[in-house]
Coordinates of C-alpha atoms in Angstrom, one line a residue:
X1 CA -12.9 171.3 -9.1
X2 CA -15.6 169.6 -7.0
X3 CA -15.3 170.4 -3.2
X4 CA -15.7 167.6 -0.8
X5 CA -17.2 169.0 2.8
X6 CA -17.6 165.1 3.9
X7 CA -14.0 165.1 4.4
X8 CA -15.1 166.5 8.0
X9 CA -17.4 163.4 8.6
X10 CA -14.1 161.0 7.5
X11 CA -12.5 159.2 10.7
X12 CA -8.9 160.1 11.1
X13 CA -7.1 156.8 11.5
X14 CA -9.7 154.8 8.7
X15 CA -10.9 157.7 6.5
X16 CA -14.3 156.1 6.8
X17 CA -17.5 158.4 6.9
X18 CA -19.0 158.6 9.9
X19 CA -22.7 158.6 10.3
X20 CA -23.3 162.2 12.1
X21 CA -19.9 163.3 11.3
X22 CA -19.1 163.0 15.0
X23 CA -17.0 159.7 16.4
X24 CA -18.1 157.4 18.7
X25 CA -16.0 154.6 21.2
X26 CA -13.3 156.6 20.4
X27 CA -13.0 157.2 17.1
X28 CA -12.5 160.9 16.1
X29 CA -13.4 162.4 12.8
X30 CA -11.9 165.7 11.3
X31 CA -14.6 167.6 12.8
X32 CA -14.0 166.2 16.4
X33 CA -10.4 167.4 16.0
X34 CA -10.9 170.5 14.4
X35 CA -13.5 171.4 17.0
X36 CA -11.1 170.1 19.7
X37 CA -8.3 172.7 17.9
X38 CA -10.8 175.7 18.5
X39 CA -11.1 175.1 22.1
X40 CA -7.5 175.1 22.3
X41 CA -7.3 178.6 20.2
X42 CA -10.3 180.1 22.7
X43 CA -8.0 178.9 25.6
X44 CA -4.7 180.2 24.8
X45 CA -6.2 183.2 23.6
X46 CA -8.3 183.9 26.6
X47 CA -5.8 182.9 29.1
X48 CA -3.4 185.1 27.3
X49 CA -5.5 188.0 27.3
X50 CA -6.1 187.9 31.0
X51 CA -2.8 187.7 31.4
X52 CA -2.1 190.7 29.4
X53 CA -4.7 192.8 30.8
X54 CA -3.7 192.5 34.2
X55 CA 0.1 192.7 33.7
X56 CA -0.4 195.6 31.1
X57 CA -2.8 197.5 33.4
X58 CA -0.3 197.3 35.9
X59 CA 2.6 198.3 33.6
X60 CA 0.5 201.5 32.1
X61 CA -0.4 202.7 35.1
X62 CA 3.3 202.1 36.5
X63 CA 4.7 204.5 34.2
X64 CA 2.6 207.3 34.8
X65 CA 3.6 207.4 38.1
X66 CA 4.5 211.1 38.9
X67 CA 7.9 211.5 41.1
X68 CA 8.8 207.8 40.6
X69 CA 11.1 208.5 37.4
X70 CA 13.0 204.5 38.4
X71 CA 9.2 203.1 38.6
X72 CA 8.6 204.7 35.1
X73 CA 11.6 203.5 33.3
X74 CA 11.3 200.1 34.5
X75 CA 8.1 200.1 32.9
X76 CA 9.2 201.7 29.6
X77 CA 11.9 199.0 29.7
X78 CA 9.3 196.0 30.0
X79 CA 7.0 197.5 27.0
X80 CA 10.2 198.2 25.0
X81 CA 11.4 194.7 25.7
X82 CA 8.6 192.7 24.5
X83 CA 6.8 194.9 22.1
X84 CA 10.4 195.0 20.2
X85 CA 11.2 191.3 19.9
X86 CA 8.8 189.4 17.2
X87 CA 6.2 187.1 18.7
X88 CA 7.2 183.7 17.3
X89 CA 10.7 184.5 18.4
X90 CA 9.6 185.2 21.7
X91 CA 7.8 181.5 22.0
X92 CA 10.9 179.7 20.7
X93 CA 13.2 181.5 23.6
X94 CA 10.2 180.4 26.4
X95 CA 9.8 177.4 24.8
X96 CA 13.7 176.3 23.7
X97 CA 15.9 178.7 25.7
X98 CA 14.2 179.5 28.6
X99 CA 14.1 175.8 30.1
X100 CA 17.7 175.3 29.8
X101 CA 18.3 178.6 31.7
X102 CA 16.2 177.6 34.5
X103 CA 15.0 174.1 34.9
X104 CA 12.2 174.5 36.6
X105 CA 10.6 175.4 33.1
X106 CA 10.9 172.2 31.8
X107 CA 8.1 170.7 33.3
X108 CA 5.8 173.1 32.2
X109 CA 3.5 172.1 29.1
X110 CA 3.8 174.2 26.1
X111 CA 0.4 175.3 26.5
X112 CA 1.3 177.0 29.4
X113 CA 4.7 178.9 27.6
X114 CA 2.5 180.0 25.3
X115 CA 0.1 181.8 27.1
X116 CA 3.1 183.4 28.9
X117 CA 4.5 184.1 25.7
X118 CA 1.2 185.6 24.0
X119 CA 0.2 186.9 27.2
X120 CA 3.3 189.2 28.2
X121 CA 3.7 190.3 24.1
X122 CA 0.4 191.7 23.7
X123 CA 0.4 193.1 27.9
X124 CA 3.3 195.6 26.4
X125 CA 0.9 196.6 24.3
X126 CA -1.9 197.5 26.6
X127 CA 0.5 198.9 28.9
X128 CA 1.0 201.9 26.5
X129 CA -2.6 202.1 25.6
X130 CA -3.2 202.2 29.3
X131 CA -0.8 204.8 29.7
X132 CA -2.1 206.9 27.1
X133 CA -5.4 206.9 28.7
X134 CA -4.5 208.2 31.9
X135 CA -2.5 210.6 30.0
X136 CA -5.3 211.5 28.4
X137 CA -7.4 212.9 31.1
X138 CA -7.4 216.2 32.6
X139 CA -4.8 216.8 34.9
X140 CA -7.6 218.3 36.9
X141 CA -8.9 214.9 37.6
X142 CA -6.0 213.6 39.8
X143 CA -5.5 217.1 41.5
X144 CA -9.1 216.7 42.2
X145 CA -8.8 213.3 43.8
X146 CA -5.5 214.6 45.8
X147 CA -7.8 217.4 47.2
X148 CA -10.0 214.9 48.8
X149 CA -7.4 213.1 50.7
X150 CA -6.8 210.4 48.2
X151 CA -4.0 208.4 48.6
X152 CA -1.9 207.9 45.2
X153 CA -3.9 204.0 45.0
X154 CA -6.8 205.3 45.3
X155 CA -6.5 208.5 43.0
X156 CA -5.9 205.6 40.5
X157 CA -8.6 203.0 41.6
X158 CA -11.4 205.4 42.4
X159 CA -10.7 208.7 39.7
X160 CA -8.1 207.7 36.9
X161 CA -8.4 204.5 35.6
X162 CA -12.4 203.6 35.7
X163 CA -12.0 206.7 33.2
X164 CA -9.2 205.8 31.7
X165 CA -10.5 202.4 30.8
X166 CA -13.7 204.0 29.2
X167 CA -11.4 205.8 26.7
X168 CA -9.4 202.6 25.7
X169 CA -12.3 200.5 24.8
X170 CA -11.7 200.6 21.1
X171 CA -8.4 200.1 21.0
X172 CA -8.6 197.6 23.1
X173 CA -11.2 195.7 21.0
X174 CA -8.4 195.5 18.2
X175 CA -6.0 194.3 20.9
X176 CA -8.4 191.2 21.9
X177 CA -9.0 190.2 18.2
X178 CA -5.4 190.2 17.7
X179 CA -4.8 188.0 20.7
X180 CA -7.1 185.1 18.8
X181 CA -5.1 185.6 15.4
X182 CA -2.0 185.7 17.1
X183 CA -2.7 182.8 18.7
X184 CA -1.9 180.9 15.8
X185 CA 1.7 180.9 16.3
X186 CA 1.4 178.2 19.1
X187 CA 1.4 175.7 16.0
X188 CA 5.2 176.3 16.1
X189 CA 5.8 174.5 19.7
X190 CA 3.0 171.9 18.8
X191 CA 0.1 173.2 20.5
X192 CA -2.7 171.3 18.8
X193 CA -4.6 174.6 17.9
X194 CA -6.3 175.4 14.9
X195 CA -3.3 176.2 12.5
X196 CA -1.8 173.2 13.4
X197 CA -5.0 171.4 12.6
X198 CA -5.4 172.7 9.0
X199 CA -1.6 172.2 8.2
X200 CA -1.9 168.4 9.4
X201 CA -5.5 167.6 8.1
X202 CA -4.1 169.2 4.7
X203 CA -1.5 166.8 4.7
X204 CA -3.6 164.0 5.3
X205 CA -6.6 164.5 3.0
X206 CA -5.3 166.4 0.5
X207 CA -8.3 168.7 0.6
X208 CA -6.7 171.8 1.7
X209 CA -9.4 174.0 0.3
X210 CA -12.2 173.0 2.6
X211 CA -10.2 173.0 5.5
X212 CA -8.7 176.3 5.9
X213 CA -12.0 177.8 4.2
X214 CA -13.2 176.1 7.7
X215 CA -10.8 177.3 9.9
X216 CA -11.0 180.2 8.3
X217 CA -14.7 180.6 9.4
X218 CA -13.9 179.9 12.9
X219 CA -11.8 182.7 13.2
X220 CA -14.0 184.9 12.1
X221 CA -16.6 183.4 14.1
X222 CA -14.1 184.2 17.0
X223 CA -13.3 187.7 16.0
X224 CA -16.6 188.5 15.6
X225 CA -18.1 187.7 18.6
X226 CA -15.0 189.3 20.7
X227 CA -15.7 192.6 18.4
X228 CA -19.6 191.9 19.7
X229 CA -18.7 191.6 23.2
X230 CA -16.6 194.3 23.5
X231 CA -19.1 197.1 21.5
X232 CA -21.5 196.2 24.6
X233 CA -19.5 196.8 26.9
X234 CA -18.3 200.0 25.2
X235 CA -22.1 201.2 24.7
X236 CA -22.5 200.2 28.1
X237 CA -19.6 202.4 29.5
X238 CA -19.7 205.2 27.6
X239 CA -19.1 208.3 29.3
X240 CA -21.4 211.3 27.6
X241 CA -19.1 214.4 26.1
X242 CA -16.4 212.1 26.2
X243 CA -17.2 210.4 22.7
X244 CA -14.9 211.6 20.3
X245 CA -16.3 212.6 16.4
X246 CA -15.3 210.3 13.8
X247 CA -13.1 211.4 10.9
X248 CA -16.7 212.2 8.7
X249 CA -17.2 214.5 11.6
X250 CA -20.2 212.5 12.8
X251 CA -20.3 211.8 16.4
X252 CA -21.5 208.5 17.9

């Protein structure tokens, strides 16, 4: 078996190898196409991540409000709804079902619908982590905020949430990496991201090994970059005395 990495330098129309591997004058090579698909993957992932962080933080916080059982139930319902429906099913619902029920969504691009589906799905997971982080804090911190005359909003804003987010950075790292991997389901509604590129390029070139190895490498680079960024944030935000020892018994 011989590998032909020049497949990425081929023009997508006439399959001629292009000097320098980048198309000129409107021509597009498979390398151009792959990098464009990578850009779509990153765009979907980052926008969905922002949406998930905002919604997840809000829902997770609402689920810890004492004396507000109705709000807590609504937050729990959000988490159970979006966490227990497979992501691919949610994307099909957003793309095929909801526009039929709400005509205003018919003009929304598939890209935006995928961001909504992926963001809502991940927000349920982040909400659970935020709730766990807040509940892991000593109750004395809540009482201390109240004793200082803080309102409930101020207690969360200045006392509870800054500590809780430091605790949940490791699981947030996993969710951030997962959102990049989960973005691959966007191919199901014709968003031109990496997985869709790999499927089409493999069909056109019959060079599936080279294509999928290259796409896998880009996914690895994306996940590794996120991992290093989150590790840097965790190191800067670490609170002495609140670092949990590793299973092997060694602290970090």
